[in-house]
Amino acid sequence: MTDRRVEADGVLSVIRRGLASVARELAESGMPVPDWEGKLIRPVVGYAGATDEADDRLWYALAAVQLAHEASLVHDDVIDGSGERRGRPTTAVSRGVAAAIVEGDHLLTAAYRMAARTGSLEWAELFARAVERTVAGEKAQAARGGSPAEWSEYEAVVLGKSGELLGAALAAGPVLRGEWAAHRWYETGRRVGLIYQMLDDLLDYCVHVDTGKPALIDYRRGLWTWPRLYVDLPPDLDDVTVARRLAT
């Protein structure tokens, strides 16, 4: 194992411990408690903007961001009709669509409670805006469907649906410290979200890569993403044809 991998594992351990302290409060208050599984990209990015001495307020903020993200995953699985998430049946499959919608709503309302627990009105407002812009980005993407888009249109949608929560996460530490340039951290986080989503959109077309979700799910849903700027991919192609067109 490389030193870099050891360091990354160490950071994840710190983050999981910090989130675990918040989980106890969630459970005691009757709120949903996620498993804090997956790559925890948003808390990791948020921790990067924190000082070495992360306090309880930061963990409340990062828990709020992750809860909102978990809520979006539960709702996305309903919309996509996905049967599996992180190697297990989705909430919609195991408990039903109605239960999944309510669970997603409960996760989101818990996220707002955690945001309030930071004691920072500035960050709570930034977080609330980020959640609203995330939903607006999802709506804009759904409205476009498979219609071709210019890069600027794609970028605007992705900065919303994928960039806002990362922006809120990265800005959490600076806002809570009272830094005047916190908005720069927020914008940097949004750009990280753009890059992350571009990679995710590309991997959707990599049919032999195990990403933890079905390949070509966006393509089968008829969603237009950036790889289609460069490759002609009409609807309803089989997997082999899609892979061949991407490779040529």
PDB file of N, CA and C in Angstrom, residues 67-125:
ATOM      1  N   LEU A  67     -26.215  14.162   4.182  1.00  0.00           N
ATOM      2  CA  LEU A  67     -27.629  13.788   4.306  1.00  0.00           C
ATOM      3  C   LEU A  67     -28.421  14.240   3.087  1.00  0.00           C
ATOM      4  N   ALA A  68     -28.159  15.459   2.639  1.00  0.00           N
ATOM      5  CA  ALA A  68     -28.846  15.959   1.444  1.00  0.00           C
ATOM      6  C   ALA A  68     -28.482  15.117   0.231  1.00  0.00           C
ATOM      7  N   HIS A  69     -27.212  14.733   0.134  1.00  0.00           N
ATOM      8  CA  HIS A  69     -26.783  13.876  -0.972  1.00  0.00           C
ATOM      9  C   HIS A  69     -27.461  12.513  -0.896  1.00  0.00           C
ATOM     10  N   GLU A  70     -27.516  11.924   0.302  1.00  0.00           N
ATOM     11  CA  GLU A  70     -28.179  10.627   0.461  1.00  0.00           C
ATOM     12  C   GLU A  70     -29.646  10.725   0.081  1.00  0.00           C
ATOM     13  N   ALA A  71     -30.286  11.829   0.439  1.00  0.00           N
ATOM     14  CA  ALA A  71     -31.688  12.031   0.062  1.00  0.00           C
ATOM     15  C   ALA A  71     -31.841  12.045  -1.450  1.00  0.00           C
ATOM     16  N   SER A  72     -30.907  12.709  -2.132  1.00  0.00           N
ATOM     17  CA  SER A  72     -30.982  12.785  -3.594  1.00  0.00           C
ATOM     18  C   SER A  72     -30.797  11.414  -4.223  1.00  0.00           C
ATOM     19  N   LEU A  73     -29.958  10.565  -3.625  1.00  0.00           N
ATOM     20  CA  LEU A  73     -29.750   9.215  -4.159  1.00  0.00           C
ATOM     21  C   LEU A  73     -31.020   8.381  -4.039  1.00  0.00           C
ATOM     22  N   VAL A  74     -31.680   8.471  -2.889  1.00  0.00           N
ATOM     23  CA  VAL A  74     -32.920   7.715  -2.690  1.00  0.00           C
ATOM     24  C   VAL A  74     -33.967   8.153  -3.708  1.00  0.00           C
ATOM     25  N   HIS A  75     -34.095   9.457  -3.901  1.00  0.00           N
ATOM     26  CA  HIS A  75     -35.070   9.972  -4.865  1.00  0.00           C
ATOM     27  C   HIS A  75     -34.674   9.621  -6.301  1.00  0.00           C
ATOM     28  N   ASP A  76     -33.368   9.714  -6.597  1.00  0.00           N
ATOM     29  CA  ASP A  76     -32.901   9.371  -7.948  1.00  0.00           C
ATOM     30  C   ASP A  76     -33.215   7.922  -8.291  1.00  0.00           C
ATOM     31  N   ASP A  77     -33.056   7.027  -7.315  1.00  0.00           N
ATOM     32  CA  ASP A  77     -33.324   5.615  -7.569  1.00  0.00           C
ATOM     33  C   ASP A  77     -34.793   5.379  -7.909  1.00  0.00           C
ATOM     34  N   VAL A  78     -35.666   6.179  -7.304  1.00  0.00           N
ATOM     35  CA  VAL A  78     -37.087   6.088  -7.642  1.00  0.00           C
ATOM     36  C   VAL A  78     -37.314   6.557  -9.076  1.00  0.00           C
ATOM     37  N   ILE A  79     -36.731   7.702  -9.401  1.00  0.00           N
ATOM     38  CA  ILE A  79     -36.918   8.284 -10.735  1.00  0.00           C
ATOM     39  C   ILE A  79     -36.337   7.365 -11.813  1.00  0.00           C
ATOM     40  N   ASP A  80     -35.142   6.824 -11.532  1.00  0.00           N
ATOM     41  CA  ASP A  80     -34.449   5.992 -12.522  1.00  0.00           C
ATOM     42  C   ASP A  80     -34.981   4.571 -12.583  1.00  0.00           C
ATOM     43  N   GLY A  81     -35.744   4.171 -11.569  1.00  0.00           N
ATOM     44  CA  GLY A  81     -36.177   2.784 -11.494  1.00  0.00           C
ATOM     45  C   GLY A  81     -35.019   1.845 -11.203  1.00  0.00           C
ATOM     46  N   SER A  82     -33.999   2.339 -10.477  1.00  0.00           N
ATOM     47  CA  SER A  82     -32.811   1.537 -10.201  1.00  0.00           C
ATOM     48  C   SER A  82     -33.114   0.451  -9.176  1.00  0.00           C
ATOM     49  N   GLY A  83     -32.556  -0.727  -9.412  1.00  0.00           N
ATOM     50  CA  GLY A  83     -32.778  -1.836  -8.493  1.00  0.00           C
ATOM     51  C   GLY A  83     -31.667  -2.030  -7.495  1.00  0.00           C
ATOM     52  N   GLU A  84     -30.507  -1.393  -7.740  1.00  0.00           N
ATOM     53  CA  GLU A  84     -29.355  -1.635  -6.874  1.00  0.00           C
ATOM     54  C   GLU A  84     -28.586  -0.352  -6.640  1.00  0.00           C
ATOM     55  N   ARG A  85     -28.093  -0.206  -5.418  1.00  0.00           N
ATOM     56  CA  ARG A  85     -27.253   0.938  -5.039  1.00  0.00           C
ATOM     57  C   ARG A  85     -26.181   0.417  -4.091  1.00  0.00           C
ATOM     58  N   ARG A  86     -24.921   0.660  -4.421  1.00  0.00           N
ATOM     59  CA  ARG A  86     -23.797   0.225  -3.593  1.00  0.00           C
ATOM     60  C   ARG A  86     -23.836  -1.280  -3.317  1.00  0.00           C
ATOM     61  N   GLY A  87     -24.262  -2.020  -4.328  1.00  0.00           N
ATOM     62  CA  GLY A  87     -24.249  -3.471  -4.223  1.00  0.00           C
ATOM     63  C   GLY A  87     -25.412  -4.065  -3.458  1.00  0.00           C
ATOM     64  N   ARG A  88     -26.394  -3.238  -3.093  1.00  0.00           N
ATOM     65  CA  ARG A  88     -27.559  -3.736  -2.359  1.00  0.00           C
ATOM     66  C   ARG A  88     -28.842  -3.227  -3.011  1.00  0.00           C
ATOM     67  N   PRO A  89     -29.980  -3.886  -2.752  1.00  0.00           N
ATOM     68  CA  PRO A  89     -31.244  -3.395  -3.308  1.00  0.00           C
ATOM     69  C   PRO A  89     -31.522  -1.974  -2.832  1.00  0.00           C
ATOM     70  N   THR A  90     -32.065  -1.153  -3.714  1.00  0.00           N
ATOM     71  CA  THR A  90     -32.414   0.218  -3.340  1.00  0.00           C
ATOM     72  C   THR A  90     -33.581   0.223  -2.364  1.00  0.00           C
ATOM     73  N   THR A  91     -33.769   1.357  -1.713  1.00  0.00           N
ATOM     74  CA  THR A  91     -34.889   1.496  -0.787  1.00  0.00           C
ATOM     75  C   THR A  91     -36.213   1.286  -1.513  1.00  0.00           C
ATOM     76  N   ALA A  92     -36.305   1.763  -2.741  1.00  0.00           N
ATOM     77  CA  ALA A  92     -37.543   1.614  -3.511  1.00  0.00           C
ATOM     78  C   ALA A  92     -37.862   0.147  -3.767  1.00  0.00           C
ATOM     79  N   VAL A  93     -36.827  -0.656  -3.998  1.00  0.00           N
ATOM     80  CA  VAL A  93     -37.028  -2.089  -4.251  1.00  0.00           C
ATOM     81  C   VAL A  93     -37.328  -2.830  -2.959  1.00  0.00           C
ATOM     82  N   SER A  94     -36.578  -2.533  -1.907  1.00  0.00           N
ATOM     83  CA  SER A  94     -36.718  -3.296  -0.663  1.00  0.00           C
ATOM     84  C   SER A  94     -37.934  -2.886   0.158  1.00  0.00           C
ATOM     85  N   ARG A  95     -38.340  -1.610   0.071  1.00  0.00           N
ATOM     86  CA  ARG A  95     -39.429  -1.134   0.926  1.00  0.00           C
ATOM     87  C   ARG A  95     -40.586  -0.514   0.157  1.00  0.00           C
ATOM     88  N   GLY A  96     -40.418  -0.304  -1.136  1.00  0.00           N
ATOM     89  CA  GLY A  96     -41.488   0.269  -1.942  1.00  0.00           C
ATOM     90  C   GLY A  96     -41.232   1.728  -2.277  1.00  0.00           C
ATOM     91  N   VAL A  97     -41.846   2.178  -3.362  1.00  0.00           N
ATOM     92  CA  VAL A  97     -41.627   3.545  -3.841  1.00  0.00           C
ATOM     93  C   VAL A  97     -42.094   4.582  -2.830  1.00  0.00           C
ATOM     94  N   ALA A  98     -43.275   4.394  -2.257  1.00  0.00           N
ATOM     95  CA  ALA A  98     -43.803   5.377  -1.305  1.00  0.00           C
ATOM     96  C   ALA A  98     -42.868   5.528  -0.111  1.00  0.00           C
ATOM     97  N   ALA A  99     -42.384   4.400   0.409  1.00  0.00           N
ATOM     98  CA  ALA A  99     -41.466   4.452   1.547  1.00  0.00           C
ATOM     99  C   ALA A  99     -40.157   5.135   1.171  1.00  0.00           C
ATOM    100  N   ALA A 100     -39.703   4.919  -0.061  1.00  0.00           N
ATOM    101  CA  ALA A 100     -38.463   5.539  -0.511  1.00  0.00           C
ATOM    102  C   ALA A 100     -38.606   7.057  -0.593  1.00  0.00           C
ATOM    103  N   ILE A 101     -39.717   7.522  -1.100  1.00  0.00           N
ATOM    104  CA  ILE A 101     -39.934   8.963  -1.208  1.00  0.00           C
ATOM    105  C   ILE A 101     -39.949   9.604   0.181  1.00  0.00           C
ATOM    106  N   VAL A 102     -40.666   8.972   1.114  1.00  0.00           N
ATOM    107  CA  VAL A 102     -40.718   9.503   2.476  1.00  0.00           C
ATOM    108  C   VAL A 102     -39.341   9.457   3.133  1.00  0.00           C
ATOM    109  N   GLU A 103     -38.589   8.369   2.901  1.00  0.00           N
ATOM    110  CA  GLU A 103     -37.243   8.265   3.473  1.00  0.00           C
ATOM    111  C   GLU A 103     -36.335   9.366   2.938  1.00  0.00           C
ATOM    112  N   GLY A 104     -36.425   9.621   1.650  1.00  0.00           N
ATOM    113  CA  GLY A 104     -35.637  10.704   1.074  1.00  0.00           C
ATOM    114  C   GLY A 104     -35.999  12.045   1.670  1.00  0.00           C
ATOM    115  N   ASP A 105     -37.289  12.281   1.843  1.00  0.00           N
ATOM    116  CA  ASP A 105     -37.743  13.534   2.460  1.00  0.00           C
ATOM    117  C   ASP A 105     -37.232  13.659   3.894  1.00  0.00           C
ATOM    118  N   HIS A 106     -37.255  12.545   4.631  1.00  0.00           N
ATOM    119  CA  HIS A 106     -36.804  12.577   6.019  1.00  0.00           C
ATOM    120  C   HIS A 106     -35.305  12.879   6.096  1.00  0.00           C
ATOM    121  N   LEU A 107     -34.523  12.286   5.213  1.00  0.00           N
ATOM    122  CA  LEU A 107     -33.095  12.586   5.167  1.00  0.00           C
ATOM    123  C   LEU A 107     -32.845  14.062   4.899  1.00  0.00           C
ATOM    124  N   LEU A 108     -33.633  14.633   3.990  1.00  0.00           N
ATOM    125  CA  LEU A 108     -33.436  16.039   3.636  1.00  0.00           C
ATOM    126  C   LEU A 108     -33.808  16.963   4.787  1.00  0.00           C
ATOM    127  N   THR A 109     -34.919  16.677   5.470  1.00  0.00           N
ATOM    128  CA  THR A 109     -35.304  17.533   6.599  1.00  0.00           C
ATOM    129  C   THR A 109     -34.283  17.405   7.735  1.00  0.00           C
ATOM    130  N   ALA A 110     -33.713  16.201   7.917  1.00  0.00           N
ATOM    131  CA  ALA A 110     -32.652  16.040   8.915  1.00  0.00           C
ATOM    132  C   ALA A 110     -31.431  16.877   8.535  1.00  0.00           C
ATOM    133  N   ALA A 111     -31.165  16.975   7.233  1.00  0.00           N
ATOM    134  CA  ALA A 111     -30.037  17.780   6.771  1.00  0.00           C
ATOM    135  C   ALA A 111     -30.199  19.240   7.179  1.00  0.00           C
ATOM    136  N   TYR A 112     -31.407  19.767   7.070  1.00  0.00           N
ATOM    137  CA  TYR A 112     -31.634  21.157   7.459  1.00  0.00           C
ATOM    138  C   TYR A 112     -31.462  21.348   8.972  1.00  0.00           C
ATOM    139  N   ARG A 113     -31.857  20.349   9.749  1.00  0.00           N
ATOM    140  CA  ARG A 113     -31.647  20.445  11.196  1.00  0.00           C
ATOM    141  C   ARG A 113     -30.165  20.474  11.526  1.00  0.00           C
ATOM    142  N   MET A 114     -29.376  19.663  10.830  1.00  0.00           N
ATOM    143  CA  MET A 114     -27.940  19.670  11.066  1.00  0.00           C
ATOM    144  C   MET A 114     -27.313  21.000  10.633  1.00  0.00           C
ATOM    145  N   ALA A 115     -27.813  21.554   9.532  1.00  0.00           N
ATOM    146  CA  ALA A 115     -27.299  22.858   9.086  1.00  0.00           C
ATOM    147  C   ALA A 115     -27.556  23.922  10.149  1.00  0.00           C
ATOM    148  N   ALA A 116     -28.720  23.866  10.773  1.00  0.00           N
ATOM    149  CA  ALA A 116     -29.044  24.841  11.821  1.00  0.00           C
ATOM    150  C   ALA A 116     -28.134  24.659  13.036  1.00  0.00           C
ATOM    151  N   ARG A 117     -27.711  23.403  13.277  1.00  0.00           N
ATOM    152  CA  ARG A 117     -26.883  23.128  14.439  1.00  0.00           C
ATOM    153  C   ARG A 117     -25.474  23.737  14.314  1.00  0.00           C
ATOM    154  N   THR A 118     -25.086  24.154  13.116  1.00  0.00           N
ATOM    155  CA  THR A 118     -23.779  24.824  12.975  1.00  0.00           C
ATOM    156  C   THR A 118     -23.765  26.170  13.686  1.00  0.00           C
ATOM    157  N   GLY A 119     -24.952  26.739  13.894  1.00  0.00           N
ATOM    158  CA  GLY A 119     -25.036  28.052  14.521  1.00  0.00           C
ATOM    159  C   GLY A 119     -24.657  29.188  13.598  1.00  0.00           C
ATOM    160  N   SER A 120     -24.442  28.879  12.322  1.00  0.00           N
ATOM    161  CA  SER A 120     -24.038  29.903  11.355  1.00  0.00           C
ATOM    162  C   SER A 120     -25.179  30.156  10.377  1.00  0.00           C
ATOM    163  N   LEU A 121     -25.806  31.311  10.504  1.00  0.00           N
ATOM    164  CA  LEU A 121     -26.872  31.656   9.581  1.00  0.00           C
ATOM    165  C   LEU A 121     -26.330  31.772   8.161  1.00  0.00           C
ATOM    166  N   GLU A 122     -25.108  32.295   8.031  1.00  0.00           N
ATOM    167  CA  GLU A 122     -24.517  32.457   6.706  1.00  0.00           C
ATOM    168  C   GLU A 122     -24.359  31.107   6.006  1.00  0.00           C
ATOM    169  N   TRP A 123     -23.829  30.114   6.738  1.00  0.00           N
ATOM    170  CA  TRP A 123     -23.646  28.819   6.078  1.00  0.00           C
ATOM    171  C   TRP A 123     -24.981  28.105   5.872  1.00  0.00           C
ATOM    172  N   ALA A 124     -25.911  28.234   6.821  1.00  0.00           N
ATOM    173  CA  ALA A 124     -27.228  27.604   6.668  1.00  0.00           C
ATOM    174  C   ALA A 124     -27.936  28.151   5.435  1.00  0.00           C
ATOM    175  N   GLU A 125     -27.803  29.451   5.199  1.00  0.00           N
ATOM    176  CA  GLU A 125     -28.416  30.049   4.005  1.00  0.00           C
ATOM    177  C   GLU A 125     -27.717  29.559   2.740  1.00  0.00           C
TER     178      GLU A 125
END
